Amino acid sequence: MSNTAFNLTPSPTGSVEDSTFVLNAWALPKSAPAGDTTPPDRQIYAETTDVWDTPFAVIDMQGTLKLADDIVRARRPEYFVTANLNYLMLVETCPQLVEINRRAAAVLADGNPIVWRSRLGVTPLPCRVAGSDLILELAKLSADRGYKIFLLGAAEGVAAKAAAELHSRNPQLQIAGTYSPPFRTLSSEETEDLLAQVNQSGADILLVAFGQPKGELWIYEHLSKLQVPLSIQLGASFDFLAGTAKRAPRVWQQLGLEWLYRALSDPKRLGPRYAANLSYLLRRMFADMRAMFR
């Protein structure tokens, strides 16, 4: 695996050559990763509330950043899950995600419908914690604390552009590296090389853009080999920063219609996905109403 320079800020190892990556069904882990995956008796934790069979962390953005800071300081590999409706729908068809959610340091509510549904329970979620906002706030935190960020995934060149944008907004931010693996299944040797590149970069936070649920599965599978304190799958956030995709205006976000904006922006690709998400939402809402009137 070759290296190329990516000189946003000094880094002891430089960065890795950019290319494109996909994890197909054959590459997904068939069982739990080696090592203990039982949630440790940690002092770093967040209160949770159950929404549609998923334990969401009852924290806002500031609470998320505080938790992230504590995890980086503790130096024990952990991960967050940013869960929207699409992710919850995938949990139904990918049972391993249930264990991934249970093991996560925090499952964050990246969707207004999840927040609204939580308000029917005893412990409501304070607000949405969007991955596309979290990446910006983590960059600010890292610049302030001297933490290093590694961006892994997305299409060729996207991670590098996203890193450049984060650095332009936070000149003190240290980019440990960027890498977009090739658009095929990696061999065992290539995977070990990739893990070595990430670990040798000295990254404190690993941001992954492999898509759902591939990113969450990849982090979980390799957690025991990662020497990065905090890993997070952040989906389209790289594309928003790189300018290869446009995020919905703030008013659409506040109305809970960011999904509709994205679907309209790319109906051929995203239309079917969001139609399935809407079907999932209506089905869960109908089940909730039936349960209330029993």
PDB file of C-alpha atoms in Angstrom:
ATOM      1  CA  MET A   1       0.000   0.000   0.000  1.00  0.00           C
ATOM      2  CA  SER A   2       1.666   3.171  -1.123  1.00  0.00           C
ATOM      3  CA  ASN A   3       1.878   6.482   0.680  1.00  0.00           C
ATOM      4  CA  THR A   4       1.465   9.988  -0.639  1.00  0.00           C
ATOM      5  CA  ALA A   5       1.992  13.280   1.126  1.00  0.00           C
ATOM      6  CA  PHE A   6      -0.999  15.135   2.533  1.00  0.00           C
ATOM      7  CA  ASN A   7       0.581  18.120   4.199  1.00  0.00           C
ATOM      8  CA  LEU A   8      -2.233  19.950   5.917  1.00  0.00           C
ATOM      9  CA  THR A   9      -0.311  19.844   9.197  1.00  0.00           C
ATOM     10  CA  PRO A  10       2.816  18.032  10.283  1.00  0.00           C
ATOM     11  CA  SER A  11       2.166  14.337  10.844  1.00  0.00           C
ATOM     12  CA  PRO A  12       4.669  11.679  11.866  1.00  0.00           C
ATOM     13  CA  THR A  13       3.565   9.234   9.200  1.00  0.00           C
ATOM     14  CA  GLY A  14       2.103  11.300   6.392  1.00  0.00           C
ATOM     15  CA  SER A  15      -1.052   9.985   4.735  1.00  0.00           C
ATOM     16  CA  VAL A  16      -2.128   7.185   2.512  1.00  0.00           C
ATOM     17  CA  GLU A  17      -2.923   7.158  -1.172  1.00  0.00           C
ATOM     18  CA  ASP A  18      -6.563   7.875  -1.947  1.00  0.00           C
ATOM     19  CA  SER A  19      -8.736   5.407  -3.829  1.00  0.00           C
ATOM     20  CA  THR A  20     -12.284   4.096  -3.682  1.00  0.00           C
ATOM     21  CA  PHE A  21     -13.672   1.388  -1.434  1.00  0.00           C
ATOM     22  CA  VAL A  22     -16.661  -0.888  -1.005  1.00  0.00           C
ATOM     23  CA  LEU A  23     -17.456  -3.676   1.424  1.00  0.00           C
ATOM     24  CA  ASN A  24     -19.726  -6.186  -0.254  1.00  0.00           C
ATOM     25  CA  ALA A  25     -21.814  -8.827   1.490  1.00  0.00           C
ATOM     26  CA  TRP A  26     -18.984 -11.341   1.323  1.00  0.00           C
ATOM     27  CA  ALA A  27     -16.701  -9.022   3.250  1.00  0.00           C
ATOM     28  CA  LEU A  28     -18.997  -8.473   6.212  1.00  0.00           C
ATOM     29  CA  PRO A  29     -18.062 -10.203   9.465  1.00  0.00           C
ATOM     30  CA  LYS A  30     -19.942 -13.436  10.032  1.00  0.00           C
ATOM     31  CA  SER A  31     -19.293 -13.520  13.779  1.00  0.00           C
ATOM     32  CA  ALA A  32     -18.079 -11.403  16.657  1.00  0.00           C
ATOM     33  CA  PRO A  33     -14.508 -10.091  16.417  1.00  0.00           C
ATOM     34  CA  ALA A  34     -11.700 -11.599  18.416  1.00  0.00           C
ATOM     35  CA  GLY A  35     -11.372 -10.305  21.943  1.00  0.00           C
ATOM     36  CA  ASP A  36     -13.877  -9.239  24.540  1.00  0.00           C
ATOM     37  CA  THR A  37     -16.850  -7.365  23.077  1.00  0.00           C
ATOM     38  CA  THR A  38     -18.881  -7.236  26.277  1.00  0.00           C
ATOM     39  CA  PRO A  39     -19.473  -3.638  27.364  1.00  0.00           C
ATOM     40  CA  PRO A  40     -16.752  -2.976  29.957  1.00  0.00           C
ATOM     41  CA  ASP A  41     -17.522  -1.665  33.433  1.00  0.00           C
ATOM     42  CA  ARG A  42     -16.668   1.804  32.271  1.00  0.00           C
ATOM     43  CA  GLN A  43     -16.954   5.055  34.134  1.00  0.00           C
ATOM     44  CA  ILE A  44     -17.405   6.731  30.751  1.00  0.00           C
ATOM     45  CA  TYR A  45     -21.001   6.166  29.772  1.00  0.00           C
ATOM     46  CA  ALA A  46     -24.262   7.874  28.893  1.00  0.00           C
ATOM     47  CA  GLU A  47     -27.769   7.251  30.166  1.00  0.00           C
ATOM     48  CA  THR A  48     -29.874   5.510  27.517  1.00  0.00           C
ATOM     49  CA  THR A  49     -33.503   5.368  26.510  1.00  0.00           C
ATOM     50  CA  ASP A  50     -35.057   2.751  24.244  1.00  0.00           C
ATOM     51  CA  VAL A  51     -36.568   3.888  20.943  1.00  0.00           C
ATOM     52  CA  TRP A  52     -37.774   1.179  18.571  1.00  0.00           C
ATOM     53  CA  ASP A  53     -35.615  -1.484  20.213  1.00  0.00           C
ATOM     54  CA  THR A  54     -32.416   0.588  20.140  1.00  0.00           C
ATOM     55  CA  PRO A  55     -30.705   2.093  23.239  1.00  0.00           C
ATOM     56  CA  PHE A  56     -30.095   5.750  22.419  1.00  0.00           C
ATOM     57  CA  ALA A  57     -27.790   7.935  24.493  1.00  0.00           C
ATOM     58  CA  VAL A  58     -29.687  10.696  26.269  1.00  0.00           C
ATOM     59  CA  ILE A  59     -27.228  13.457  25.416  1.00  0.00           C
ATOM     60  CA  ASP A  60     -27.112  16.587  23.294  1.00  0.00           C
ATOM     61  CA  MET A  61     -24.192  17.768  21.155  1.00  0.00           C
ATOM     62  CA  GLN A  62     -22.255  19.168  24.106  1.00  0.00           C
ATOM     63  CA  GLY A  63     -22.755  15.952  26.031  1.00  0.00           C
ATOM     64  CA  THR A  64     -21.553  13.984  23.009  1.00  0.00           C
ATOM     65  CA  LEU A  65     -18.394  16.090  22.768  1.00  0.00           C
ATOM     66  CA  LYS A  66     -17.768  15.677  26.501  1.00  0.00           C
ATOM     67  CA  LEU A  67     -18.142  11.897  26.140  1.00  0.00           C
ATOM     68  CA  ALA A  68     -15.832  11.890  23.103  1.00  0.00           C
ATOM     69  CA  ASP A  69     -13.229  13.917  25.005  1.00  0.00           C
ATOM     70  CA  ASP A  70     -13.383  11.528  27.976  1.00  0.00           C
ATOM     71  CA  ILE A  71     -12.965   8.515  25.685  1.00  0.00           C
ATOM     72  CA  VAL A  72      -9.936   9.976  23.919  1.00  0.00           C
ATOM     73  CA  ARG A  73      -8.347  10.784  27.256  1.00  0.00           C
ATOM     74  CA  ALA A  74      -9.013   7.255  28.549  1.00  0.00           C
ATOM     75  CA  ARG A  75      -7.185   5.792  25.475  1.00  0.00           C
ATOM     76  CA  ARG A  76      -9.355   2.648  25.347  1.00  0.00           C
ATOM     77  CA  PRO A  77     -10.835   1.943  21.865  1.00  0.00           C
ATOM     78  CA  GLU A  78     -14.551   2.744  21.763  1.00  0.00           C
ATOM     79  CA  TYR A  79     -17.023   3.769  19.078  1.00  0.00           C
ATOM     80  CA  PHE A  80     -20.193   5.777  18.555  1.00  0.00           C
ATOM     81  CA  VAL A  81     -23.085   4.783  16.306  1.00  0.00           C
ATOM     82  CA  THR A  82     -24.981   7.561  14.529  1.00  0.00           C
ATOM     83  CA  ALA A  83     -28.405   6.029  13.956  1.00  0.00           C
ATOM     84  CA  ASN A  84     -31.087   7.416  11.658  1.00  0.00           C
ATOM     85  CA  LEU A  85     -34.260   5.745  10.353  1.00  0.00           C
ATOM     86  CA  ASN A  86     -32.306   3.915   7.678  1.00  0.00           C
ATOM     87  CA  TYR A  87     -30.012   2.432  10.301  1.00  0.00           C
ATOM     88  CA  LEU A  88     -32.945   1.332  12.485  1.00  0.00           C
ATOM     89  CA  MET A  89     -34.501  -0.341   9.463  1.00  0.00           C
ATOM     90  CA  LEU A  90     -31.221  -2.181   8.853  1.00  0.00           C
ATOM     91  CA  VAL A  91     -31.156  -3.389  12.474  1.00  0.00           C
ATOM     92  CA  GLU A  92     -34.234  -5.494  11.686  1.00  0.00           C
ATOM     93  CA  THR A  93     -32.465  -7.310   8.856  1.00  0.00           C
ATOM     94  CA  CYS A  94     -28.929  -7.463  10.301  1.00  0.00           C
ATOM     95  CA  PRO A  95     -29.089  -8.997  13.798  1.00  0.00           C
ATOM     96  CA  GLN A  96     -25.411  -8.290  14.469  1.00  0.00           C
ATOM     97  CA  LEU A  97     -26.263  -4.584  14.659  1.00  0.00           C
ATOM     98  CA  VAL A  98     -28.140  -5.307  17.897  1.00  0.00           C
ATOM     99  CA  GLU A  99     -24.865  -6.417  19.492  1.00  0.00           C
ATOM    100  CA  ILE A 100     -23.018  -3.489  17.900  1.00  0.00           C
ATOM    101  CA  ASN A 101     -25.529  -1.064  19.441  1.00  0.00           C
ATOM    102  CA  ARG A 102     -25.210  -2.740  22.832  1.00  0.00           C
ATOM    103  CA  ARG A 103     -21.407  -2.534  22.727  1.00  0.00           C
ATOM    104  CA  ALA A 104     -21.276   1.097  21.549  1.00  0.00           C
ATOM    105  CA  ALA A 105     -20.156   3.823  23.928  1.00  0.00           C
ATOM    106  CA  ALA A 106     -23.156   5.762  22.608  1.00  0.00           C
ATOM    107  CA  VAL A 107     -25.852   5.343  19.975  1.00  0.00           C
ATOM    108  CA  LEU A 108     -26.655   8.871  18.813  1.00  0.00           C
ATOM    109  CA  ALA A 109     -30.052   9.918  17.489  1.00  0.00           C
ATOM    110  CA  ASP A 110     -29.333  11.200  13.978  1.00  0.00           C
ATOM    111  CA  GLY A 111     -32.971  11.681  13.033  1.00  0.00           C
ATOM    112  CA  ASN A 112     -35.819  13.909  14.237  1.00  0.00           C
ATOM    113  CA  PRO A 113     -38.443  11.120  14.097  1.00  0.00           C
ATOM    114  CA  ILE A 114     -36.362   9.215  16.655  1.00  0.00           C
ATOM    115  CA  VAL A 115     -36.302  12.245  18.965  1.00  0.00           C
ATOM    116  CA  TRP A 116     -40.047  12.815  18.529  1.00  0.00           C
ATOM    117  CA  ARG A 117     -40.826   9.166  19.283  1.00  0.00           C
ATOM    118  CA  SER A 118     -38.679   9.271  22.428  1.00  0.00           C
ATOM    119  CA  ARG A 119     -40.966  11.953  23.862  1.00  0.00           C
ATOM    120  CA  LEU A 120     -43.682   9.349  24.291  1.00  0.00           C
ATOM    121  CA  GLY A 121     -41.449   7.558  26.780  1.00  0.00           C
ATOM    122  CA  VAL A 122     -40.299   8.267  30.314  1.00  0.00           C
ATOM    123  CA  THR A 123     -36.858   9.542  29.278  1.00  0.00           C
ATOM    124  CA  PRO A 124     -37.019  11.656  26.108  1.00  0.00           C
ATOM    125  CA  LEU A 125     -33.986  12.496  24.014  1.00  0.00           C
ATOM    126  CA  PRO A 126     -32.996  16.182  24.285  1.00  0.00           C
ATOM    127  CA  CYS A 127     -32.380  16.720  20.567  1.00  0.00           C
ATOM    128  CA  ARG A 128     -31.019  15.275  17.363  1.00  0.00           C
ATOM    129  CA  VAL A 129     -27.245  14.788  17.186  1.00  0.00           C
ATOM    130  CA  ALA A 130     -26.580  14.789  13.448  1.00  0.00           C
ATOM    131  CA  GLY A 131     -23.406  13.157  12.190  1.00  0.00           C
ATOM    132  CA  SER A 132     -22.949  15.975   9.694  1.00  0.00           C
ATOM    133  CA  ASP A 133     -22.853  18.459  12.589  1.00  0.00           C
ATOM    134  CA  LEU A 134     -20.822  16.154  14.820  1.00  0.00           C
ATOM    135  CA  ILE A 135     -17.905  15.975  12.373  1.00  0.00           C
ATOM    136  CA  LEU A 136     -17.583  19.766  12.486  1.00  0.00           C
ATOM    137  CA  GLU A 137     -17.765  19.893  16.268  1.00  0.00           C
ATOM    138  CA  LEU A 138     -15.246  17.074  16.647  1.00  0.00           C
ATOM    139  CA  ALA A 139     -12.855  18.998  14.405  1.00  0.00           C
ATOM    140  CA  LYS A 140     -13.191  22.050  16.664  1.00  0.00           C
ATOM    141  CA  LEU A 141     -12.667  19.917  19.768  1.00  0.00           C
ATOM    142  CA  SER A 142      -9.646  18.216  18.230  1.00  0.00           C
ATOM    143  CA  ALA A 143      -8.077  21.506  17.175  1.00  0.00           C
ATOM    144  CA  ASP A 144      -8.521  22.827  20.705  1.00  0.00           C
ATOM    145  CA  ARG A 145      -7.224  19.668  22.443  1.00  0.00           C
ATOM    146  CA  GLY A 146      -4.474  18.779  19.969  1.00  0.00           C
ATOM    147  CA  TYR A 147      -6.170  15.537  18.913  1.00  0.00           C
ATOM    148  CA  LYS A 148      -5.439  13.992  15.513  1.00  0.00           C
ATOM    149  CA  ILE A 149      -8.196  12.896  13.116  1.00  0.00           C
ATOM    150  CA  PHE A 150      -7.966  10.202  10.440  1.00  0.00           C
ATOM    151  CA  LEU A 151     -10.584  10.162   7.635  1.00  0.00           C
ATOM    152  CA  LEU A 152     -11.195   6.719   6.129  1.00  0.00           C
ATOM    153  CA  GLY A 153     -13.463   5.841   3.221  1.00  0.00           C
ATOM    154  CA  ALA A 154     -15.707   7.575   0.661  1.00  0.00           C
ATOM    155  CA  ALA A 155     -14.937   7.830  -3.064  1.00  0.00           C
ATOM    156  CA  GLU A 156     -11.477   8.615  -4.384  1.00  0.00           C
ATOM    157  CA  GLY A 157     -10.283  12.041  -3.301  1.00  0.00           C
ATOM    158  CA  VAL A 158     -13.340  12.814  -1.160  1.00  0.00           C
ATOM    159  CA  ALA A 159     -11.683  12.131   2.208  1.00  0.00           C
ATOM    160  CA  ALA A 160      -8.741  14.370   1.281  1.00  0.00           C
ATOM    161  CA  LYS A 161     -11.074  17.197   0.239  1.00  0.00           C
ATOM    162  CA  ALA A 162     -13.127  16.785   3.407  1.00  0.00           C
ATOM    163  CA  ALA A 163      -9.955  16.891   5.509  1.00  0.00           C
ATOM    164  CA  ALA A 164      -8.803  20.014   3.701  1.00  0.00           C
ATOM    165  CA  GLU A 165     -12.139  21.693   4.417  1.00  0.00           C
ATOM    166  CA  LEU A 166     -11.993  20.755   8.107  1.00  0.00           C
ATOM    167  CA  HIS A 167      -8.460  22.126   8.279  1.00  0.00           C
ATOM    168  CA  SER A 168      -9.426  25.362   6.541  1.00  0.00           C
ATOM    169  CA  ARG A 169     -12.087  25.907   9.212  1.00  0.00           C
ATOM    170  CA  ASN A 170      -9.741  24.878  12.025  1.00  0.00           C
ATOM    171  CA  PRO A 171      -6.129  25.775  11.113  1.00  0.00           C
ATOM    172  CA  GLN A 172      -4.772  24.104  14.264  1.00  0.00           C
ATOM    173  CA  LEU A 173      -6.402  20.776  13.421  1.00  0.00           C
ATOM    174  CA  GLN A 174      -3.972  17.896  12.910  1.00  0.00           C
ATOM    175  CA  ILE A 175      -4.962  15.492  10.140  1.00  0.00           C
ATOM    176  CA  ALA A 176      -3.322  12.137  10.914  1.00  0.00           C
ATOM    177  CA  GLY A 177      -4.144  10.848   7.422  1.00  0.00           C
ATOM    178  CA  THR A 178      -6.792  10.130   4.807  1.00  0.00           C
ATOM    179  CA  TYR A 179      -7.418   6.931   2.903  1.00  0.00           C
ATOM    180  CA  SER A 180     -10.034   5.567   0.532  1.00  0.00           C
ATOM    181  CA  PRO A 181      -9.451   1.813   0.003  1.00  0.00           C
ATOM    182  CA  PRO A 182     -10.046   0.332  -3.464  1.00  0.00           C
ATOM    183  CA  PHE A 183     -13.521  -0.411  -4.761  1.00  0.00           C
ATOM    184  CA  ARG A 184     -13.352  -4.135  -4.058  1.00  0.00           C
ATOM    185  CA  THR A 185     -12.993  -6.551  -1.189  1.00  0.00           C
ATOM    186  CA  LEU A 186      -9.631  -6.212   0.530  1.00  0.00           C
ATOM    187  CA  SER A 187      -7.417  -9.211   1.078  1.00  0.00           C
ATOM    188  CA  SER A 188      -6.376 -10.141   4.623  1.00  0.00           C
ATOM    189  CA  GLU A 189      -2.939  -8.677   3.961  1.00  0.00           C
ATOM    190  CA  GLU A 190      -4.407  -5.418   2.652  1.00  0.00           C
ATOM    191  CA  THR A 191      -6.707  -5.178   5.665  1.00  0.00           C
ATOM    192  CA  GLU A 192      -3.791  -5.653   8.051  1.00  0.00           C
ATOM    193  CA  ASP A 193      -1.850  -3.006   6.109  1.00  0.00           C
ATOM    194  CA  LEU A 194      -4.785  -0.620   6.385  1.00  0.00           C
ATOM    195  CA  LEU A 195      -5.081  -1.170  10.143  1.00  0.00           C
ATOM    196  CA  ALA A 196      -1.327  -0.608  10.501  1.00  0.00           C
ATOM    197  CA  GLN A 197      -1.551   2.668   8.561  1.00  0.00           C
ATOM    198  CA  VAL A 198      -4.351   3.919  10.827  1.00  0.00           C
ATOM    199  CA  ASN A 199      -2.602   2.837  14.017  1.00  0.00           C
ATOM    200  CA  GLN A 200       0.790   4.218  12.993  1.00  0.00           C
ATOM    201  CA  SER A 201      -0.762   7.572  12.146  1.00  0.00           C
ATOM    202  CA  GLY A 202      -1.226   8.314  15.844  1.00  0.00           C
ATOM    203  CA  ALA A 203      -4.892   9.189  15.286  1.00  0.00           C
ATOM    204  CA  ASP A 204      -7.061   9.928  18.307  1.00  0.00           C
ATOM    205  CA  ILE A 205     -10.319   9.884  16.340  1.00  0.00           C
ATOM    206  CA  LEU A 206     -11.104   7.715  13.311  1.00  0.00           C
ATOM    207  CA  LEU A 207     -13.939   8.938  11.085  1.00  0.00           C
ATOM    208  CA  VAL A 208     -15.252   6.297   8.680  1.00  0.00           C
ATOM    209  CA  ALA A 209     -17.396   6.706   5.554  1.00  0.00           C
ATOM    210  CA  PHE A 210     -18.158   3.179   4.319  1.00  0.00           C
ATOM    211  CA  GLY A 211     -21.946   3.546   4.379  1.00  0.00           C
ATOM    212  CA  GLN A 212     -24.502   1.811   6.600  1.00  0.00           C
ATOM    213  CA  PRO A 213     -24.189  -0.815   7.953  1.00  0.00           C
ATOM    214  CA  LYS A 214     -20.758  -1.521   6.437  1.00  0.00           C
ATOM    215  CA  GLY A 215     -18.990   1.150   8.460  1.00  0.00           C
ATOM    216  CA  GLU A 216     -20.437   0.023  11.776  1.00  0.00           C
ATOM    217  CA  LEU A 217     -19.666  -3.623  10.984  1.00  0.00           C
ATOM    218  CA  TRP A 218     -16.096  -2.818   9.943  1.00  0.00           C
ATOM    219  CA  ILE A 219     -15.365  -0.827  13.104  1.00  0.00           C
ATOM    220  CA  TYR A 220     -16.851  -3.549  15.292  1.00  0.00           C
ATOM    221  CA  GLU A 221     -14.980  -6.330  13.531  1.00  0.00           C
ATOM    222  CA  HIS A 222     -11.613  -4.597  13.874  1.00  0.00           C
ATOM    223  CA  LEU A 223     -12.054  -2.836  17.222  1.00  0.00           C
ATOM    224  CA  SER A 224      -9.688  -5.193  19.025  1.00  0.00           C
ATOM    225  CA  LYS A 225      -6.907  -4.291  16.540  1.00  0.00           C
ATOM    226  CA  LEU A 226      -7.551  -0.569  16.312  1.00  0.00           C
ATOM    227  CA  GLN A 227      -5.384   1.578  18.556  1.00  0.00           C
ATOM    228  CA  VAL A 228      -7.574   4.629  18.055  1.00  0.00           C
ATOM    229  CA  PRO A 229      -9.586   5.724  21.111  1.00  0.00           C
ATOM    230  CA  LEU A 230     -12.742   6.753  19.235  1.00  0.00           C
ATOM    231  CA  SER A 231     -14.141   5.535  15.894  1.00  0.00           C
ATOM    232  CA  ILE A 232     -17.359   6.736  14.233  1.00  0.00           C
ATOM    233  CA  GLN A 233     -19.093   5.865  10.952  1.00  0.00           C
ATOM    234  CA  LEU A 234     -20.342   9.203   9.573  1.00  0.00           C
ATOM    235  CA  GLY A 235     -21.768   8.397   6.166  1.00  0.00           C
ATOM    236  CA  ALA A 236     -22.367  11.322   3.833  1.00  0.00           C
ATOM    237  CA  SER A 237     -20.555  13.841   6.051  1.00  0.00           C
ATOM    238  CA  PHE A 238     -17.376  13.525   3.974  1.00  0.00           C
ATOM    239  CA  ASP A 239     -19.308  14.316   0.789  1.00  0.00           C
ATOM    240  CA  PHE A 240     -20.971  17.359   2.335  1.00  0.00           C
ATOM    241  CA  LEU A 241     -17.588  18.766   3.368  1.00  0.00           C
ATOM    242  CA  ALA A 242     -15.954  17.890   0.042  1.00  0.00           C
ATOM    243  CA  GLY A 243     -18.789  19.505  -1.912  1.00  0.00           C
ATOM    244  CA  THR A 244     -19.687  16.304  -3.766  1.00  0.00           C
ATOM    245  CA  ALA A 245     -23.131  16.340  -2.126  1.00  0.00           C
ATOM    246  CA  LYS A 246     -25.247  19.211  -0.822  1.00  0.00           C
ATOM    247  CA  ARG A 247     -26.779  19.166   2.625  1.00  0.00           C
ATOM    248  CA  ALA A 248     -30.307  20.425   3.145  1.00  0.00           C
ATOM    249  CA  PRO A 249     -30.746  24.085   4.186  1.00  0.00           C
ATOM    250  CA  ARG A 250     -31.198  24.667   7.917  1.00  0.00           C
ATOM    251  CA  VAL A 251     -34.960  25.220   7.646  1.00  0.00           C
ATOM    252  CA  TRP A 252     -35.421  21.767   6.074  1.00  0.00           C
ATOM    253  CA  GLN A 253     -33.366  20.279   8.891  1.00  0.00           C
ATOM    254  CA  GLN A 254     -35.424  22.039  11.563  1.00  0.00           C
ATOM    255  CA  LEU A 255     -38.659  20.776  10.011  1.00  0.00           C
ATOM    256  CA  GLY A 256     -37.326  17.220   9.996  1.00  0.00           C
ATOM    257  CA  LEU A 257     -37.367  17.127   6.196  1.00  0.00           C
ATOM    258  CA  GLU A 258     -33.663  16.745   5.467  1.00  0.00           C
ATOM    259  CA  TRP A 259     -34.394  13.253   4.150  1.00  0.00           C
ATOM    260  CA  LEU A 260     -36.903  14.686   1.639  1.00  0.00           C
ATOM    261  CA  TYR A 261     -34.415  17.300   0.432  1.00  0.00           C
ATOM    262  CA  ARG A 262     -31.796  14.613  -0.172  1.00  0.00           C
ATOM    263  CA  ALA A 263     -34.292  12.348  -1.919  1.00  0.00           C
ATOM    264  CA  LEU A 264     -35.332  15.167  -4.254  1.00  0.00           C
ATOM    265  CA  SER A 265     -31.702  16.057  -4.940  1.00  0.00           C
ATOM    266  CA  ASP A 266     -30.934  12.543  -6.218  1.00  0.00           C
ATOM    267  CA  PRO A 267     -34.265  10.739  -6.714  1.00  0.00           C
ATOM    268  CA  LYS A 268     -32.929   7.847  -8.784  1.00  0.00           C
ATOM    269  CA  ARG A 269     -30.358   6.802  -6.208  1.00  0.00           C
ATOM    270  CA  LEU A 270     -31.866   7.983  -2.932  1.00  0.00           C
ATOM    271  CA  GLY A 271     -35.594   7.850  -3.729  1.00  0.00           C
ATOM    272  CA  PRO A 272     -35.991   4.080  -3.136  1.00  0.00           C
ATOM    273  CA  ARG A 273     -33.994   4.253   0.089  1.00  0.00           C
ATOM    274  CA  TYR A 274     -36.088   7.033   1.590  1.00  0.00           C
ATOM    275  CA  ALA A 275     -39.310   5.409   0.414  1.00  0.00           C
ATOM    276  CA  ALA A 276     -38.270   2.308   2.361  1.00  0.00           C
ATOM    277  CA  ASN A 277     -37.403   4.477   5.373  1.00  0.00           C
ATOM    278  CA  LEU A 278     -40.833   6.139   5.227  1.00  0.00           C
ATOM    279  CA  SER A 279     -42.500   2.731   5.039  1.00  0.00           C
ATOM    280  CA  TYR A 280     -40.512   1.637   8.108  1.00  0.00           C
ATOM    281  CA  LEU A 281     -41.524   4.798  10.000  1.00  0.00           C
ATOM    282  CA  LEU A 282     -45.215   4.369   9.217  1.00  0.00           C
ATOM    283  CA  ARG A 283     -45.113   0.715  10.228  1.00  0.00           C
ATOM    284  CA  ARG A 284     -43.472   1.503  13.566  1.00  0.00           C
ATOM    285  CA  MET A 285     -45.886   4.367  14.226  1.00  0.00           C
ATOM    286  CA  PHE A 286     -48.855   2.117  13.485  1.00  0.00           C
ATOM    287  CA  ALA A 287     -47.479  -0.523  15.847  1.00  0.00           C
ATOM    288  CA  ASP A 288     -47.050   2.127  18.552  1.00  0.00           C
ATOM    289  CA  MET A 289     -50.652   3.268  18.161  1.00  0.00           C
ATOM    290  CA  ARG A 290     -51.938  -0.299  18.369  1.00  0.00           C
ATOM    291  CA  ALA A 291     -49.943  -0.836  21.561  1.00  0.00           C
ATOM    292  CA  MET A 292     -51.358   2.365  23.112  1.00  0.00           C
ATOM    293  CA  PHE A 293     -54.968   1.320  22.553  1.00  0.00           C
ATOM    294  CA  ARG A 294     -54.710  -2.267  23.716  1.00  0.00           C
TER     295      ARG A 294
END
